[in-house]
Short mmCIF file of C-alpha atoms and ligand atoms in Angstrom, two decimals:
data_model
loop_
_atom_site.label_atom_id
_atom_site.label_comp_id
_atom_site.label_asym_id
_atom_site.label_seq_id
_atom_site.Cartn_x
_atom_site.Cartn_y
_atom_site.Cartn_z
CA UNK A 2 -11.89 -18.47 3.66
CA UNK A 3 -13.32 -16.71 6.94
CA UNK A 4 -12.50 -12.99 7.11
CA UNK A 5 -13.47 -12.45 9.92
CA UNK A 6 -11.01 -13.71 12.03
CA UNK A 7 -7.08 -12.30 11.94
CA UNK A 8 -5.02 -14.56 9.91
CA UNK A 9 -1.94 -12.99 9.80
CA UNK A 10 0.06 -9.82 10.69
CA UNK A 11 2.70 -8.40 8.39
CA UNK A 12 5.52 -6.53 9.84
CA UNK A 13 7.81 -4.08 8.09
CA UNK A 14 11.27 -4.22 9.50
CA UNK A 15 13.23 -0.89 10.03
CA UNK A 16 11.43 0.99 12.38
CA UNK A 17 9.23 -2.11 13.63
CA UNK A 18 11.26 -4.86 14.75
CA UNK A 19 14.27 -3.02 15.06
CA UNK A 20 15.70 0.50 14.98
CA UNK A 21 18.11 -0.26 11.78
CA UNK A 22 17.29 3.25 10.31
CA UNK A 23 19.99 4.74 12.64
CA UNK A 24 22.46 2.18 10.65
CA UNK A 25 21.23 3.61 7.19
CA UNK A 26 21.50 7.22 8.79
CA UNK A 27 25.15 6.72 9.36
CA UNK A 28 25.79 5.41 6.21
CA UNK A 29 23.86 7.55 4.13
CA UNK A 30 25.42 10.41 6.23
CA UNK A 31 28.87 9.33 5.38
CA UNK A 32 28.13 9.28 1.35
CA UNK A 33 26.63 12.66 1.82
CA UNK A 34 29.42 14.26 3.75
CA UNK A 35 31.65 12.68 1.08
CA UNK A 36 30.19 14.10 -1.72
CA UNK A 37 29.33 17.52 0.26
CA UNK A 38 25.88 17.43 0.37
CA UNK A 39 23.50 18.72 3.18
CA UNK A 40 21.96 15.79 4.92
CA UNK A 41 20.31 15.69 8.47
CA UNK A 42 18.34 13.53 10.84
CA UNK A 43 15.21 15.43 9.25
CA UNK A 44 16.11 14.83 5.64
CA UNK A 45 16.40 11.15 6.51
CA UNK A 46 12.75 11.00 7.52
CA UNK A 47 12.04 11.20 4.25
CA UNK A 48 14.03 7.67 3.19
CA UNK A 49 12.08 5.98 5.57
CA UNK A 50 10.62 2.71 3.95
CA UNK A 51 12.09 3.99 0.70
CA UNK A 52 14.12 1.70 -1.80
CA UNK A 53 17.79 2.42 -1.60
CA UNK A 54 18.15 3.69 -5.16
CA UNK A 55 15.39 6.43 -4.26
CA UNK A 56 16.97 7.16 -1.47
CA UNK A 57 19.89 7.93 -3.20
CA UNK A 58 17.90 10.32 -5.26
CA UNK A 59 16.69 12.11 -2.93
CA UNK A 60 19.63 12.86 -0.94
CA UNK A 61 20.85 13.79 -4.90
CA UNK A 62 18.64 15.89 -4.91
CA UNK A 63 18.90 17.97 -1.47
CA UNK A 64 22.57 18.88 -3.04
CA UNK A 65 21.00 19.84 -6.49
CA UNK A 66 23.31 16.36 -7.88
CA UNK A 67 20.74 14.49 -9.52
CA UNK A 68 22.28 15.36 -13.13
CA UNK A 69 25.99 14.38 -12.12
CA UNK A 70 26.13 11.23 -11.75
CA UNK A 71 25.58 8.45 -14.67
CA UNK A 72 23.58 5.53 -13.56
CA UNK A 73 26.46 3.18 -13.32
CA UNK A 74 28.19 6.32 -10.80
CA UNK A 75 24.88 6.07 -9.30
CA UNK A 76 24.86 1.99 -8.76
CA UNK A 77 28.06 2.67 -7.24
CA UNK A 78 27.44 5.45 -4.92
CA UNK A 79 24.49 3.17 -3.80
CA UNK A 80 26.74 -0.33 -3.13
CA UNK A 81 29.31 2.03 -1.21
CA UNK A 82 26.46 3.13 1.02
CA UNK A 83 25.41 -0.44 1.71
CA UNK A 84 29.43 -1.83 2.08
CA UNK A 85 29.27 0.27 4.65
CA UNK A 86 25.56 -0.40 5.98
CA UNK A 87 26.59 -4.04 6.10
CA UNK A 88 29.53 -3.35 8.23
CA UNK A 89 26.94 -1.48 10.99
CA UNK A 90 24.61 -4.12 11.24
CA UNK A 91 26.90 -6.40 11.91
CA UNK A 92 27.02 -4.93 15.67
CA UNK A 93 22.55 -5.86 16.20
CA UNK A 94 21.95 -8.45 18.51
CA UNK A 95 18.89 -9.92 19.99
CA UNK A 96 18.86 -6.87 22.86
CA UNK A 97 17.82 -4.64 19.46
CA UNK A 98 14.55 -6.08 18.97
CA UNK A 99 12.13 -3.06 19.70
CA UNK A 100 10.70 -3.25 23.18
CA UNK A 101 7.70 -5.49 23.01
CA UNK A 102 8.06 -7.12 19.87
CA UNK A 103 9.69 -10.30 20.54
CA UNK A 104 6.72 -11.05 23.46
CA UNK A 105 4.06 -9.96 20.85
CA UNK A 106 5.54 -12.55 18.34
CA UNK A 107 5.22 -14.94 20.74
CA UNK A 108 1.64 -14.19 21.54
CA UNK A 109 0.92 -14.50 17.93
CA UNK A 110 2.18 -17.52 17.35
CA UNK A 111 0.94 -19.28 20.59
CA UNK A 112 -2.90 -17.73 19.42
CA UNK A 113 -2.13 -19.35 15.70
CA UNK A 114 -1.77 -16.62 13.56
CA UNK A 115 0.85 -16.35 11.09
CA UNK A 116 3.50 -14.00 10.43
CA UNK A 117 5.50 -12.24 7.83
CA UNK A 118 8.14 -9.10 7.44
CA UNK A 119 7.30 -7.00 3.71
CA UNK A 120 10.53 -5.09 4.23
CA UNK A 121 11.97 -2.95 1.32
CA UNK A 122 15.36 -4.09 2.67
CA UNK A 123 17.69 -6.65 0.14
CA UNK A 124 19.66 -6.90 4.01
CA UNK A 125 16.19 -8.21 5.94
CA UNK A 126 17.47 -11.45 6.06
CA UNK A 127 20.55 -10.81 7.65
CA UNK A 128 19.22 -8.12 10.51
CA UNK A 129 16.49 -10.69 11.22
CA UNK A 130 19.37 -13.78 12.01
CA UNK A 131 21.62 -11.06 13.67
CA UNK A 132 18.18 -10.59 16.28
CA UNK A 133 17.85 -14.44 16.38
CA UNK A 134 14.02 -14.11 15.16
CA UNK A 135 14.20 -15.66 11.84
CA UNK A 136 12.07 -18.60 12.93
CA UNK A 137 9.70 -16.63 14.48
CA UNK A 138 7.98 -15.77 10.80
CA UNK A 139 6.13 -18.28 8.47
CA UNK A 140 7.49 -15.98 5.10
CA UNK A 141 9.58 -12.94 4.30
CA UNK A 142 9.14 -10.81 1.74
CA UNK A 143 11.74 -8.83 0.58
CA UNK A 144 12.05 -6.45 -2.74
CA UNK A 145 12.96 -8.82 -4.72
CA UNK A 146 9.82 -10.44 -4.96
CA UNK A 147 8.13 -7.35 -6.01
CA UNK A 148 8.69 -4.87 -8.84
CA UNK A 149 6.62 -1.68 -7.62
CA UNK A 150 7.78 -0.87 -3.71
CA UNK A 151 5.32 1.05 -1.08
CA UNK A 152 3.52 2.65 -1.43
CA UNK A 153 2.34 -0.12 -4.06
CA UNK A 154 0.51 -2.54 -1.86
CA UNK A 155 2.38 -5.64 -3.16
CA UNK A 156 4.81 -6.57 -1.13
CA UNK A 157 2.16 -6.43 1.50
CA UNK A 158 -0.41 -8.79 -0.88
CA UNK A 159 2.52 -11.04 -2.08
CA UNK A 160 3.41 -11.95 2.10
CA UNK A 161 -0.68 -12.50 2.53
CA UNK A 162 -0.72 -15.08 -0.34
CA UNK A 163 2.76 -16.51 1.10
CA UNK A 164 1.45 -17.15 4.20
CA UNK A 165 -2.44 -18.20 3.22
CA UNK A 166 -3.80 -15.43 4.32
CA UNK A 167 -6.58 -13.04 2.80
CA UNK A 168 -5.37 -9.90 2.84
CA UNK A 169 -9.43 -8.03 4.23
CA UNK A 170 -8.37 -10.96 7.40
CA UNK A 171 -4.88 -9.66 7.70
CA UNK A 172 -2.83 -6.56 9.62
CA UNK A 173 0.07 -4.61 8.79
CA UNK A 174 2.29 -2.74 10.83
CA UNK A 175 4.45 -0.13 10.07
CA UNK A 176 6.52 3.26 10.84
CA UNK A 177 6.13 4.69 7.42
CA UNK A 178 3.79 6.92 5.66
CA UNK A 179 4.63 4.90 2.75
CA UNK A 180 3.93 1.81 4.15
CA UNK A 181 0.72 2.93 6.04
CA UNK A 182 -0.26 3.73 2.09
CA UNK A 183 0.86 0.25 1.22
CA UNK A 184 -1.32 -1.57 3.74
CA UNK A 185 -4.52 0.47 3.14
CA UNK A 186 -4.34 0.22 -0.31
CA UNK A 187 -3.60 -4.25 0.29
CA UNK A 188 -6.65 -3.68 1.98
CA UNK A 189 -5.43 -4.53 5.65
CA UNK A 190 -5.75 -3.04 8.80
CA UNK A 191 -2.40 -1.21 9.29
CA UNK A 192 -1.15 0.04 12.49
CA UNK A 193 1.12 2.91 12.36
CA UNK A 194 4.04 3.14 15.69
CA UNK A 195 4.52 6.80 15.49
CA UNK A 196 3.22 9.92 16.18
CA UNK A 197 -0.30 11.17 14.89
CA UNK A 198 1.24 13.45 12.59
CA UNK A 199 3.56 10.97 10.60
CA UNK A 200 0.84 8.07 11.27
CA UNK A 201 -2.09 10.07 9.50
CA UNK A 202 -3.72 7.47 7.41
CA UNK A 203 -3.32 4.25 10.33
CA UNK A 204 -6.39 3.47 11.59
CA UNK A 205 -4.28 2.13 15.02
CA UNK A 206 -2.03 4.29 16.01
CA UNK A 207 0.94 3.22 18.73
CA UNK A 208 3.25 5.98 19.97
CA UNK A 209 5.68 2.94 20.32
CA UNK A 210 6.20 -0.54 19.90
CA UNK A 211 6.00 -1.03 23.77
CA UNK A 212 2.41 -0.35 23.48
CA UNK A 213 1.50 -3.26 20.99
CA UNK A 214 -1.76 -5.52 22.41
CA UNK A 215 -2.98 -8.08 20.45
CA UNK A 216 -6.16 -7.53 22.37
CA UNK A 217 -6.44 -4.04 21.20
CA UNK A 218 -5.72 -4.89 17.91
CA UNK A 219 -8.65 -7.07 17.72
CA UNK A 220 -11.00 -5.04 18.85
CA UNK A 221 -9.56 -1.87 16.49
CA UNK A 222 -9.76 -4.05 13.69
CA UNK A 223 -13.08 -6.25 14.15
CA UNK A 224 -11.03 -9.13 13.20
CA UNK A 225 -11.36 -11.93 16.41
P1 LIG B 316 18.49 -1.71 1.88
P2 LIG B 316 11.82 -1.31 5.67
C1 LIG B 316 13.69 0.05 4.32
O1 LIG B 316 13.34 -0.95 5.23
C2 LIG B 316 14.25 1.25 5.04
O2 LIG B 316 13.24 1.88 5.80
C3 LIG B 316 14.80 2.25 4.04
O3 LIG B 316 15.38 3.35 4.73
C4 LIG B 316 15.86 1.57 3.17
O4 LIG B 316 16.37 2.45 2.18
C5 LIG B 316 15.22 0.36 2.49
O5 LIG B 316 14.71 -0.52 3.48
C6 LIG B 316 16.20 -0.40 1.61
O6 LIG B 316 17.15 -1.01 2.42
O7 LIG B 316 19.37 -0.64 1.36
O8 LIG B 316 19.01 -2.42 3.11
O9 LIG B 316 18.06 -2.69 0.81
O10 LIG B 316 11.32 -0.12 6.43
O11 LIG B 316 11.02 -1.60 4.39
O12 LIG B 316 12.01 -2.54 6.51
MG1 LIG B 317 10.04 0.97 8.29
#
């Protein structure tokens, strides 16, 4: 298999194709005000690209409440969040694809390389029909198909062998410290949209998705 030439690019979902992290803001903020625990726009930084039961935790955890729930309270706290999660995404539409995304899909799939989302998200499928793009990747891999979430590189490696791709001829992009972890350690080339600071470890760094270039990509990457 050539490696030198980009096979495929793997997207992660909240924070790259769309901006459904607002969505989980509201709904974790509602659970938290509920239960009378501090939670801000700051705190949520942290659940980004984090599985929804450890994002539960954590927000636990800011209100020292770890210890009082059982796990079935837990399991329940979590599907109340997501009732209500599911009820916010029902308002995306195509005009919430992240500027420049839908064009660089396109571009990709006119120059022949293959897609794929590795999102965390059991409600990727759904967010990626609400923005009509569904068809526009070859495989999605969702947490199901994984047991160990980013910053484990799997759900990265599993989309590579999905789509035929080998993973030293593939890119990742993502918004996530966790996920920037997950592609480096697939060993991809990740591209982190975000600021220097959160996007530490990318070795391309976009302050936005506006700013994706396939070109630049390349030539960041060595891969033709
Ligand atoms: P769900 P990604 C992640 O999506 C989100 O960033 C994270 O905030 C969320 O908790 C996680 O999905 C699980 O989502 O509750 O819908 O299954 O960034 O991996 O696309
Ligand atoms: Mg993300």
């Amino acid at each position: 298999m050539e490696t030198n030439k980009l096979q495929a690019v793997i997207f992660d979902l909240d924070g790259v194709i769309t901006d459904s992290a607002k969505y989980h803001y509201q709904a974790w903020k509602m659970l938290a005000d509920r239960l009378d625990i501090p939670f801000d726009e700051e705190y949520n930084e942290k659940l980004k690209g984090v599985s929804r039961m450890e994002s539960l935790e954590l927000i636990l955890k800011n209100g020292d409440a770890c210890e009082k729930f059982t796990a079935e309270e837990k399991a329940a706290l979590a599907d109340e969040k997501n009732e209500f999660y599911k009820e916010l995404i029902h308002q995306i539409t195509p005009a919430d694809i992240l500027p420049g995304m839908a064009e660089f899909l396109a571009e990709l799939r006119a120059a022949g390389i293959r897609t794929a989302v590795a999102s965390v998200s059991r409600n990727a499928p759904f967010i990626l029909a609400q923005l009509g793009v569904t068809d526009s990747f070859d495989y999605v891999c969702g947490a199901a198909a994984v047991e160990r979430a980013k910053p484990f590189p799997d759900i990265f490696l599993v989309a590579a062998q999905h789509v035929g791709a080998d993973p030293a001829a593939c890119v990742g992009v993502e918004d996530a410290e966790a996920g920037i972890r997950a592609i480096n350690a697939a060993g991809m080339f990740s591209v982190g949209v975000g600021t220097p600071d959160q996007m530490r470890e990318a070795k391309l760094i976009l302050s936005g998705t506006h700013e994706r270039s396939l070109a630049r990509i390349r030539e960041a990457s060595g891969l033709a």
